[in-house]
Amino acid sequence: MMEGITALYIVMLAAFAGYEVIARVPVILHTPLMSGSNFVHGVVLVGAMVALGRADSLLGQVIGFLGVALGAGNAVGGYVVTERMLEMFKSTGHKPRQEQK
Amino acid sequence: MAGLLPENAALLLIDASYLLVAFLFIMGLKAMSSPITARRGIVVAGLGMLIGTVMSFLYPGMGNFALMLAAIAVGGMLAWWSGKKVAMTDMPQMIALYNGMGGGAAAAIAAAELFRMVHAAPDSGSSHTPGVSSLAVAGAFIGSVSFSGSMIAFAKLQGLITKSVRFRGQQVFNLAIAAATLLLGAAIVVLVHPTGWQVVPFFMLALLLGVIMTLPIGGADMPVVISLYNALTGLAVGFEGFVLNNTAMIIAGVVVGSAGALLTQLMAKAMNRSLANVLFSNFGEGEVTAGEGVTGSLRSIEPSDAGIMLAFAEKVLVVPGYGMAVAQAQHKVWELCRLLIERGVNVRFAIHPVAGRMPGHMNVLLAEAGVPYDLIADLDEVNADFETADVAFVIGANDVVNPVARTDKSSPIYGMPILNADKARNTLVIKRGQGAGFSGIENHLFYLDNTRMVYGDAQKVASQLIQGVKAVG
């Protein structure tokens, strides 16, 4: 366990960073941004990997397996849908997509 | 694999890589808050995730690698497949689903740690300090609530649950469950060596709490709830990061927690609700009040005449609503708008913050149809423009253009910011039928003297309008 006070510094700075990064986001991007931040907490996957890696009982393995599968789902799913949404955002400068007839 | 590097070197390498991961996440999120750089942002964040995941295989003293790879394959592949095929209209519930999975993963990490406390010999001294175990319990609590709550949100938006379960004394009941859960959590921390009799009921109650908290919330409020659970999952991940001494999880979790809290506030504001109001009152569906009687009559217009009206306008503001997306009319509408733009008409899309099923959703749906984002304006930018617009073209939107929100204090939508379609010289409304809107409130806009209604499926009507505009030549 790292020094408690150092950890609190990290938390404080990370909280400010998160707030500032999002502070002036236009409504147009609310949905993809929520999906994107949803993807970022998919980093829970690495913690679940550690939990599974250290498991030495059947119960631990089952819980760890569930954790890793859920974490991977969070990360992969979050990435795929965010990327799909953002890929569509184009300005008039871009060539229009093929006609939808 | 565990023995690939000496232990200290491996830990140093992992820590260094987590620093890079945190940097990439924050850079990625920053880029995601502008439409020009957003695409790059998700790729940058994705790179961070990839690095973090690969490096985590190097942790010393780990086993179960086959299981680990299998779990990643199963979870990852199912999510990949579902994420690739989900329709853009169904995006809110998909986000809820993936978010719930993250909460579940955080709860699973906590469960692994708490059961380790259960199995540790009472005199071995190998258990956690109270500080660490209370963080584990807090993360378990929040993660479990987020998991089961998000699943209910998903089921509701997907139409798997259509009823909102409500009963007398519900809030007292929920509060009692929450208190019992927290009490059990406290007991786990205090006992240091808890038994399964505390840990299992603790998780059961926390999961139950997520379910009963979310069940009474109406579909219209769901986006705020999903956003809240997103922030909570972030927090849970941050807490479990402390337990595992994992800086990448702490930083990413806390960043998402605070960003998510802000985003939740912005969304609640856009929907004209306070967060407490969303969670503890039950608007969002049902509860129809008739409001003031409407005077005047509805005037319909032939699509060909409507086409002429649009073709000879100088400035048209399009107000799309979820009804347009349901009819899958956005492609046709954009085709119509391109025709108008070619004729020299100044066309812009005016988007209400809550158009669609969640804030920003309509922008995604329009982007899917190929509408450039610089033709899309939000409420604050565009509302003054209605006064100089020749036609306000309302497609499948209702409550967000209802002037009653400005005037009728008894109306449930009173005070909600609306798009001033009634201020335009003419208003053209495409509507499926003559019923009231999502909230069941009569729309006074439809009865104004300069409003013309075209009834029918939005996609079909848009095609007819295209013919109408083409006929003008």
Coordinates of C-alpha atoms in Angstrom, one line a residue, chain B:
Chain B
M1 CA 5.4 -15.8 -17.9
A2 CA 5.6 -14.7 -14.3
G3 CA 9.3 -15.5 -14.2
L4 CA 10.0 -13.5 -17.3
L5 CA 11.6 -10.7 -15.4
P6 CA 13.1 -10.3 -11.9
E7 CA 10.3 -9.2 -9.6
N8 CA 11.5 -5.6 -9.0
A9 CA 12.2 -5.0 -12.7
A10 CA 8.7 -6.2 -13.5
L11 CA 7.0 -4.0 -11.0
L12 CA 9.0 -1.0 -12.1
L13 CA 8.1 -1.6 -15.7
I14 CA 4.4 -2.1 -14.8
D15 CA 4.3 1.1 -12.8
A16 CA 6.0 3.1 -15.6
S17 CA 3.6 1.7 -18.1
Y18 CA 0.6 2.7 -15.9
L19 CA 2.0 6.3 -15.9
L20 CA 1.8 6.2 -19.6
V21 CA -1.6 4.6 -19.5
A22 CA -3.0 7.4 -17.3
F23 CA -1.4 10.0 -19.6
L24 CA -3.0 8.4 -22.6
F25 CA -6.4 8.2 -21.0
I26 CA -6.5 11.8 -20.0
M27 CA -5.2 13.0 -23.4
G28 CA -7.8 10.8 -25.0
L29 CA -10.7 12.1 -23.0
K30 CA -9.5 15.7 -23.6
A31 CA -9.5 15.1 -27.3
M32 CA -12.9 13.5 -27.1
S33 CA -14.5 16.8 -25.9
S34 CA -14.2 18.4 -29.4
P35 CA -15.8 17.0 -32.5
I36 CA -12.6 17.7 -34.6
T37 CA -10.3 15.6 -32.5
A38 CA -12.8 13.2 -30.9
R39 CA -12.0 10.2 -33.2
R40 CA -8.3 10.5 -32.4
G41 CA -9.2 10.7 -28.7
I42 CA -10.8 7.3 -28.5
V43 CA -7.9 5.7 -30.4
V44 CA -5.4 7.3 -28.0
A45 CA -7.3 6.0 -25.0
G46 CA -7.6 2.6 -26.6
L47 CA -3.9 2.5 -27.1
G48 CA -3.6 3.1 -23.3
M49 CA -5.9 0.3 -22.5
L50 CA -4.0 -2.1 -24.7
I51 CA -0.6 -1.2 -23.1
G52 CA -2.1 -1.5 -19.6
T53 CA -3.6 -4.9 -20.3
V54 CA -0.5 -6.4 -21.9
M55 CA 1.8 -5.1 -19.2
S56 CA -0.5 -6.5 -16.5
F57 CA 0.4 -10.0 -17.6
L58 CA 3.9 -9.3 -16.2
Y59 CA 2.8 -9.1 -12.5
P60 CA 5.0 -11.4 -10.5
G61 CA 3.4 -14.4 -8.8
M62 CA 0.4 -14.7 -11.0
G63 CA -1.1 -17.9 -12.3
N64 CA -4.4 -19.0 -14.1
F65 CA -3.2 -17.5 -17.4
A66 CA -5.3 -20.0 -19.5
L67 CA -8.4 -19.0 -17.6
M68 CA -7.5 -15.3 -17.9
L69 CA -7.1 -15.5 -21.7
A70 CA -10.3 -17.5 -21.9
A71 CA -12.2 -14.9 -19.9
I72 CA -10.8 -12.0 -22.0
A73 CA -11.8 -13.9 -25.1
V74 CA -15.3 -14.6 -24.0
G75 CA -16.1 -11.1 -22.6
G76 CA -14.2 -9.3 -25.3
M77 CA -15.7 -11.2 -28.2
L78 CA -19.3 -11.0 -27.0
A79 CA -18.9 -7.2 -26.4
W80 CA -17.2 -6.8 -29.8
W81 CA -20.0 -8.6 -31.6
S82 CA -22.8 -6.8 -29.8
G83 CA -21.1 -3.4 -30.1
K84 CA -20.6 -3.8 -33.8
K85 CA -24.2 -4.7 -34.6
V86 CA -26.1 -2.5 -32.2
A87 CA -28.3 0.2 -34.0
M88 CA -27.5 3.8 -33.2
T89 CA -31.0 4.3 -31.8
D90 CA -30.2 1.6 -29.2
M91 CA -27.0 3.2 -28.1
P92 CA -28.1 4.4 -24.6
Q93 CA -28.9 0.9 -23.4
M94 CA -25.7 -0.5 -24.8
I95 CA -23.7 2.0 -22.9
A96 CA -25.7 1.0 -19.8
L97 CA -24.9 -2.6 -20.4
Y98 CA -21.1 -2.1 -20.8
N99 CA -21.1 0.2 -17.8
G100 CA -22.8 -2.4 -15.7
M101 CA -20.2 -4.9 -16.7
G102 CA -17.5 -2.5 -15.4
G103 CA -19.3 -2.2 -12.1
G104 CA -19.6 -5.9 -11.9
A105 CA -15.9 -6.4 -12.5
A106 CA -15.1 -3.9 -9.7
A107 CA -17.5 -5.8 -7.4
A108 CA -15.8 -9.1 -8.4
I109 CA -12.3 -7.7 -7.5
A110 CA -13.7 -6.6 -4.1
A111 CA -15.4 -10.0 -3.6
A112 CA -12.1 -11.8 -4.3
E113 CA -10.4 -9.6 -1.7
L114 CA -13.2 -10.0 0.9
F115 CA -13.3 -13.7 0.5
R116 CA -9.5 -13.7 1.0
M117 CA -10.2 -12.0 4.3
V118 CA -12.7 -14.8 5.1
H119 CA -10.2 -17.5 4.4
A120 CA -7.2 -15.9 6.0
A121 CA -6.3 -17.6 9.3
P122 CA -7.4 -15.5 12.2
D123 CA -3.9 -15.2 13.7
S124 CA -1.9 -15.0 10.5
G125 CA -2.0 -11.2 10.4
S126 CA -2.2 -11.5 6.6
S127 CA -5.4 -9.6 6.4
H128 CA -6.0 -6.0 5.3
T129 CA -5.8 -2.9 7.4
P130 CA -9.2 -1.3 8.2
G131 CA -8.4 1.5 5.8
V132 CA -7.9 -0.9 2.9
S133 CA -10.8 -3.2 3.7
S134 CA -13.2 -0.2 4.1
L135 CA -12.2 0.9 0.6
A136 CA -12.7 -2.6 -0.7
V137 CA -16.2 -2.7 0.9
A138 CA -17.0 0.8 -0.5
G139 CA -16.0 -0.3 -3.9
A140 CA -18.0 -3.5 -3.6
F141 CA -21.1 -1.6 -2.6
I142 CA -20.9 1.0 -5.3
G143 CA -19.8 -1.5 -8.0
S144 CA -22.6 -3.9 -7.1
V145 CA -25.3 -1.2 -7.2
S146 CA -23.9 0.1 -10.5
F147 CA -23.9 -3.4 -11.9
S148 CA -27.5 -4.4 -11.1
G149 CA -28.8 -0.9 -11.6
S150 CA -27.3 -0.6 -15.0
M151 CA -28.7 -4.0 -16.0
I152 CA -32.2 -2.8 -15.0
A153 CA -31.6 0.4 -17.0
F154 CA -30.6 -1.7 -19.9
A155 CA -33.7 -4.0 -19.6
K156 CA -36.0 -0.9 -19.4
L157 CA -34.6 0.9 -22.4
Q158 CA -34.5 -2.3 -24.4
G159 CA -38.2 -2.8 -23.6
L160 CA -37.6 -6.0 -21.6
I161 CA -39.2 -4.4 -18.6
T162 CA -42.0 -2.1 -19.4
K163 CA -43.6 -1.5 -16.0
S164 CA -42.2 0.9 -13.4
V165 CA -42.6 -0.9 -10.1
R166 CA -43.9 1.4 -7.4
F167 CA -45.5 0.9 -4.1
R168 CA -46.3 2.8 -0.9
G169 CA -43.3 3.4 1.4
Q170 CA -40.9 2.4 -1.4
Q171 CA -38.4 5.0 -0.4
V172 CA -38.4 4.0 3.2
F173 CA -38.0 0.4 2.1
N174 CA -35.0 1.3 -0.2
L175 CA -33.5 3.3 2.6
A176 CA -33.8 0.4 4.9
I177 CA -32.1 -1.9 2.4
A178 CA -29.3 0.6 1.9
A179 CA -28.8 0.9 5.7
A180 CA -28.7 -2.8 6.2
T181 CA -26.1 -3.1 3.4
L182 CA -23.9 -0.4 4.8
L183 CA -24.2 -2.0 8.3
L184 CA -23.1 -5.4 7.0
G185 CA -20.2 -3.6 5.2
A186 CA -19.2 -1.9 8.4
A187 CA -19.3 -5.2 10.2
I188 CA -16.9 -6.8 7.6
V189 CA -14.4 -4.0 8.2
V190 CA -14.7 -4.1 12.0
L191 CA -14.5 -7.9 12.3
V192 CA -11.3 -8.0 10.2
H193 CA -11.9 -11.7 9.8
P194 CA -15.5 -11.8 8.5
T195 CA -17.3 -15.0 7.6
G196 CA -19.3 -15.8 4.5
W197 CA -22.4 -15.0 6.6
Q198 CA -21.5 -11.3 6.4
V199 CA -19.9 -11.2 2.9
V200 CA -22.5 -13.1 0.9
P201 CA -25.6 -11.2 2.3
F202 CA -23.7 -8.0 1.9
F203 CA -23.3 -8.5 -1.9
M204 CA -26.9 -9.8 -2.2
L205 CA -28.3 -6.7 -0.5
A206 CA -26.1 -4.4 -2.6
L207 CA -27.2 -6.0 -5.8
L208 CA -30.8 -5.8 -4.6
L209 CA -30.4 -2.2 -3.9
G210 CA -29.3 -1.4 -7.4
V211 CA -32.4 -3.2 -8.7
I212 CA -35.0 -1.5 -6.5
M213 CA -33.4 1.9 -6.9
T214 CA -33.7 1.7 -10.6
L215 CA -37.0 0.0 -11.1
P216 CA -39.3 3.0 -10.2
I217 CA -37.4 5.4 -12.5
G218 CA -39.2 6.3 -15.7
G219 CA -37.7 5.7 -19.2
A220 CA -37.3 9.4 -19.9
D221 CA -35.0 9.9 -16.9
M222 CA -32.9 6.8 -17.7
P223 CA -30.0 8.7 -19.4
V224 CA -29.3 10.7 -16.2
V225 CA -29.3 7.4 -14.3
I226 CA -27.0 5.7 -16.7
S227 CA -24.6 8.7 -16.5
L228 CA -24.8 8.5 -12.7
Y229 CA -23.9 4.8 -12.7
N230 CA -21.1 5.6 -15.1
A231 CA -19.6 7.9 -12.6
L232 CA -20.2 5.4 -9.8
T233 CA -18.5 2.6 -11.6
G234 CA -15.5 5.0 -12.1
L235 CA -15.5 5.6 -8.4
A236 CA -15.7 1.9 -7.6
V237 CA -12.8 1.2 -9.9
G238 CA -10.8 3.9 -8.2
F239 CA -11.5 2.3 -4.8
E240 CA -10.5 -1.1 -5.9
G241 CA -7.4 0.5 -7.4
F242 CA -6.4 1.5 -3.9
V243 CA -7.0 -2.1 -2.6
L244 CA -4.8 -3.5 -5.3
N245 CA -2.3 -0.7 -5.2
N246 CA -2.9 -0.1 -8.9
T247 CA -2.3 3.5 -10.0
A248 CA -3.8 3.1 -13.4
M249 CA -7.1 2.0 -11.8
I250 CA -7.0 4.8 -9.2
I251 CA -6.3 7.6 -11.8
A252 CA -8.7 6.3 -14.5
G253 CA -11.4 5.6 -11.9
V254 CA -11.2 8.9 -10.2
V255 CA -11.0 10.8 -13.5
V256 CA -14.1 9.0 -14.8
G257 CA -15.8 9.5 -11.5
S258 CA -15.4 13.3 -11.5
A259 CA -16.0 13.7 -15.2
G260 CA -19.0 11.4 -14.9
A261 CA -20.4 13.4 -12.0
L262 CA -20.1 16.6 -14.1
L263 CA -21.6 15.0 -17.1
T264 CA -24.5 13.7 -15.0
Q265 CA -25.1 17.3 -13.8
L266 CA -25.0 18.6 -17.3
M267 CA -27.5 16.0 -18.5
A268 CA -29.8 16.6 -15.6
K269 CA -29.7 20.3 -16.3
A270 CA -30.3 19.7 -20.0
M271 CA -33.4 17.7 -19.0
N272 CA -34.5 20.4 -16.6
R273 CA -34.4 18.0 -13.6
S274 CA -32.3 17.9 -10.5
L275 CA -30.5 14.7 -9.8
A276 CA -32.5 14.2 -6.5
N277 CA -35.7 14.7 -8.4
V278 CA -34.8 12.0 -10.9
L279 CA -33.9 9.5 -8.3
F280 CA -36.6 10.2 -5.7
S281 CA -39.6 11.3 -7.6
N282 CA -41.4 9.4 -10.3
F283 CA -42.0 11.7 -13.2
G284 CA -40.7 10.4 -16.5
E285 CA -43.8 8.5 -17.4
G286 CA -47.5 8.4 -16.6
E287 CA -49.0 11.2 -14.6
V288 CA -50.7 13.0 -17.3
T289 CA -52.3 16.3 -16.4
A290 CA -54.5 17.8 -19.0
G291 CA -53.2 21.3 -18.6
E292 CA -55.0 24.3 -20.1
G293 CA -57.5 23.6 -22.8
V294 CA -56.4 24.3 -26.3
T295 CA -58.2 26.7 -28.6
G296 CA -57.9 26.8 -32.3
S297 CA -57.7 23.9 -34.7
L298 CA -55.1 21.8 -36.5
R299 CA -54.5 22.7 -40.1
S300 CA -53.0 20.1 -42.3
I301 CA -51.3 20.7 -45.6
E302 CA -50.5 18.5 -48.7
P303 CA -46.9 17.3 -48.9
S304 CA -46.6 18.9 -52.4
D305 CA -47.6 22.3 -51.0
A306 CA -45.2 21.8 -48.0
G307 CA -42.5 21.1 -50.5
I308 CA -43.1 24.4 -52.2
M309 CA -43.1 26.2 -48.9
L310 CA -39.7 24.7 -48.1
A311 CA -38.3 25.3 -51.6
F312 CA -39.1 29.0 -51.6
A313 CA -37.9 29.7 -48.0
E314 CA -34.6 31.5 -47.4
K315 CA -33.9 30.1 -44.0
V316 CA -35.1 26.7 -42.7
L317 CA -34.5 25.4 -39.2
V318 CA -35.0 21.7 -38.9
V319 CA -36.1 20.4 -35.5
P320 CA -35.7 16.6 -35.4
G321 CA -37.1 14.5 -32.6
Y322 CA -36.9 10.9 -31.6
G323 CA -40.0 10.2 -33.8
M324 CA -37.8 10.8 -36.8
A325 CA -35.2 8.3 -35.7
V326 CA -37.9 5.7 -34.9
A327 CA -39.2 6.1 -38.5
Q328 CA -35.5 5.8 -39.7
A329 CA -36.2 9.0 -41.6
Q330 CA -32.9 10.8 -41.0
H331 CA -31.4 9.7 -44.3
K332 CA -34.4 10.9 -46.3
V333 CA -34.5 14.1 -44.3
W334 CA -30.9 14.8 -45.0
E335 CA -31.5 14.1 -48.7
L336 CA -34.3 16.7 -48.6
C337 CA -32.1 19.2 -46.8
R338 CA -29.3 18.7 -49.4
L339 CA -31.8 19.5 -52.2
L340 CA -32.8 22.7 -50.3
I341 CA -29.1 23.6 -49.7
E342 CA -28.5 23.2 -53.5
R343 CA -31.3 25.6 -54.1
G344 CA -29.6 28.1 -51.9
V345 CA -31.8 27.7 -48.8
N346 CA -30.0 28.3 -45.6
V347 CA -30.7 25.0 -43.7
R348 CA -29.6 24.2 -40.2
F349 CA -30.5 21.6 -37.6
A350 CA -31.7 22.8 -34.3
I351 CA -31.1 20.2 -31.6
H352 CA -32.7 20.2 -28.2
P353 CA -30.4 18.8 -25.5
V354 CA -32.8 15.9 -24.9
A355 CA -33.7 15.2 -28.5
G356 CA -33.4 11.4 -28.8
R357 CA -33.1 9.1 -25.9
M358 CA -30.2 10.8 -24.1
P359 CA -28.4 14.1 -24.4
G360 CA -26.4 14.2 -27.5
H361 CA -28.1 11.2 -29.0
M362 CA -29.7 13.0 -31.9
N363 CA -26.3 14.3 -33.0
V364 CA -25.1 10.7 -33.3
L365 CA -28.2 9.8 -35.3
L366 CA -27.8 12.7 -37.6
A367 CA -24.1 12.0 -38.0
E368 CA -25.0 8.5 -39.0
A369 CA -27.1 9.8 -41.8
G370 CA -24.1 12.0 -42.9
V371 CA -25.2 15.4 -41.6
P372 CA -22.0 17.4 -41.1
Y373 CA -21.8 18.6 -37.5
D374 CA -21.2 22.2 -38.4
L375 CA -24.8 22.4 -39.7
I376 CA -26.0 21.2 -36.3
A377 CA -26.7 23.9 -33.7
D378 CA -27.7 23.4 -30.1
L379 CA -30.5 25.3 -28.2
D380 CA -28.4 28.2 -26.9
E381 CA -26.8 28.9 -30.3
V382 CA -29.9 28.7 -32.4
N383 CA -32.9 29.8 -30.4
A384 CA -32.6 33.5 -31.4
D385 CA -32.5 32.5 -35.0
F386 CA -36.1 31.2 -35.1
E387 CA -37.4 34.7 -35.3
T388 CA -35.7 35.2 -38.6
A389 CA -36.5 31.7 -40.0
D390 CA -39.1 31.3 -42.7
V391 CA -39.9 27.8 -41.8
A392 CA -39.3 25.8 -38.6
F393 CA -39.5 22.3 -39.8
V394 CA -40.4 20.0 -36.9
I395 CA -40.0 16.3 -37.6
G396 CA -41.2 13.8 -34.9
A397 CA -40.5 16.2 -32.1
N398 CA -43.2 17.3 -29.7
D399 CA -42.5 18.3 -26.1
V400 CA -39.3 20.1 -26.9
V401 CA -41.2 22.6 -29.0
N402 CA -44.2 23.0 -26.8
P403 CA -44.7 26.6 -25.8
V404 CA -46.6 25.5 -22.8
A405 CA -43.3 25.0 -21.1
R406 CA -42.9 28.8 -21.1
T407 CA -46.4 29.8 -20.1
D408 CA -48.4 27.1 -18.2
K409 CA -47.2 26.8 -14.6
S410 CA -49.4 23.8 -14.0
S411 CA -47.8 21.8 -16.9
P412 CA -45.3 19.1 -15.9
I413 CA -42.9 20.4 -18.5
Y414 CA -43.1 24.0 -17.3
G415 CA -39.7 25.6 -17.1
M416 CA -38.1 23.1 -19.5
P417 CA -36.0 25.1 -22.0
I418 CA -37.7 24.7 -25.5
L419 CA -36.8 25.4 -29.0
N420 CA -38.7 28.5 -30.1
A421 CA -40.3 27.0 -33.2
D422 CA -43.4 29.0 -32.5
K423 CA -41.4 32.2 -33.2
A424 CA -40.7 31.3 -36.8
R425 CA -42.7 32.8 -39.6
N426 CA -44.2 29.4 -40.5
T427 CA -44.0 26.1 -38.8
L428 CA -44.2 22.8 -40.6
V429 CA -44.8 19.7 -38.5
I430 CA -44.5 16.1 -39.6
K431 CA -46.3 13.9 -37.2
R432 CA -47.4 10.3 -37.2
G433 CA -50.9 10.8 -35.9
Q434 CA -53.0 13.2 -33.9
G435 CA -52.1 12.0 -30.4
A436 CA -50.3 13.8 -27.7
G437 CA -46.5 13.5 -27.2
F438 CA -44.3 11.3 -25.1
S439 CA -45.4 13.1 -21.9
G440 CA -49.1 13.1 -22.9
I441 CA -49.2 16.9 -23.0
E442 CA -51.2 18.7 -25.7
N443 CA -48.8 20.8 -27.8
H444 CA -50.1 24.3 -28.3
L445 CA -47.6 24.9 -31.1
F446 CA -49.7 22.6 -33.4
Y447 CA -52.7 24.9 -33.0
L448 CA -51.1 28.2 -33.9
D449 CA -52.3 30.0 -37.0
N450 CA -49.1 29.7 -38.9
T451 CA -48.5 26.0 -38.2
R452 CA -49.2 23.4 -40.8
M453 CA -49.4 19.7 -40.1
V454 CA -48.4 16.9 -42.4
Y455 CA -49.5 13.6 -41.0
G456 CA -47.8 10.3 -41.8
D457 CA -44.7 8.2 -41.4
A458 CA -41.7 10.6 -41.4
Q459 CA -39.8 8.7 -43.9
K460 CA -42.7 8.5 -46.4
V461 CA -43.5 12.2 -45.9
A462 CA -39.9 13.2 -46.4
S463 CA -39.9 11.3 -49.7
Q464 CA -43.0 13.1 -50.8
L465 CA -41.5 16.4 -49.8
I466 CA -38.4 15.6 -51.9
Q467 CA -40.7 15.0 -54.9
G468 CA -42.5 18.3 -54.0
V469 CA -39.2 20.3 -54.0
K470 CA -38.0 18.6 -57.2
A471 CA -41.3 19.5 -58.9
V472 CA -40.6 23.1 -58.2
G473 CA -37.5 22.7 -60.5

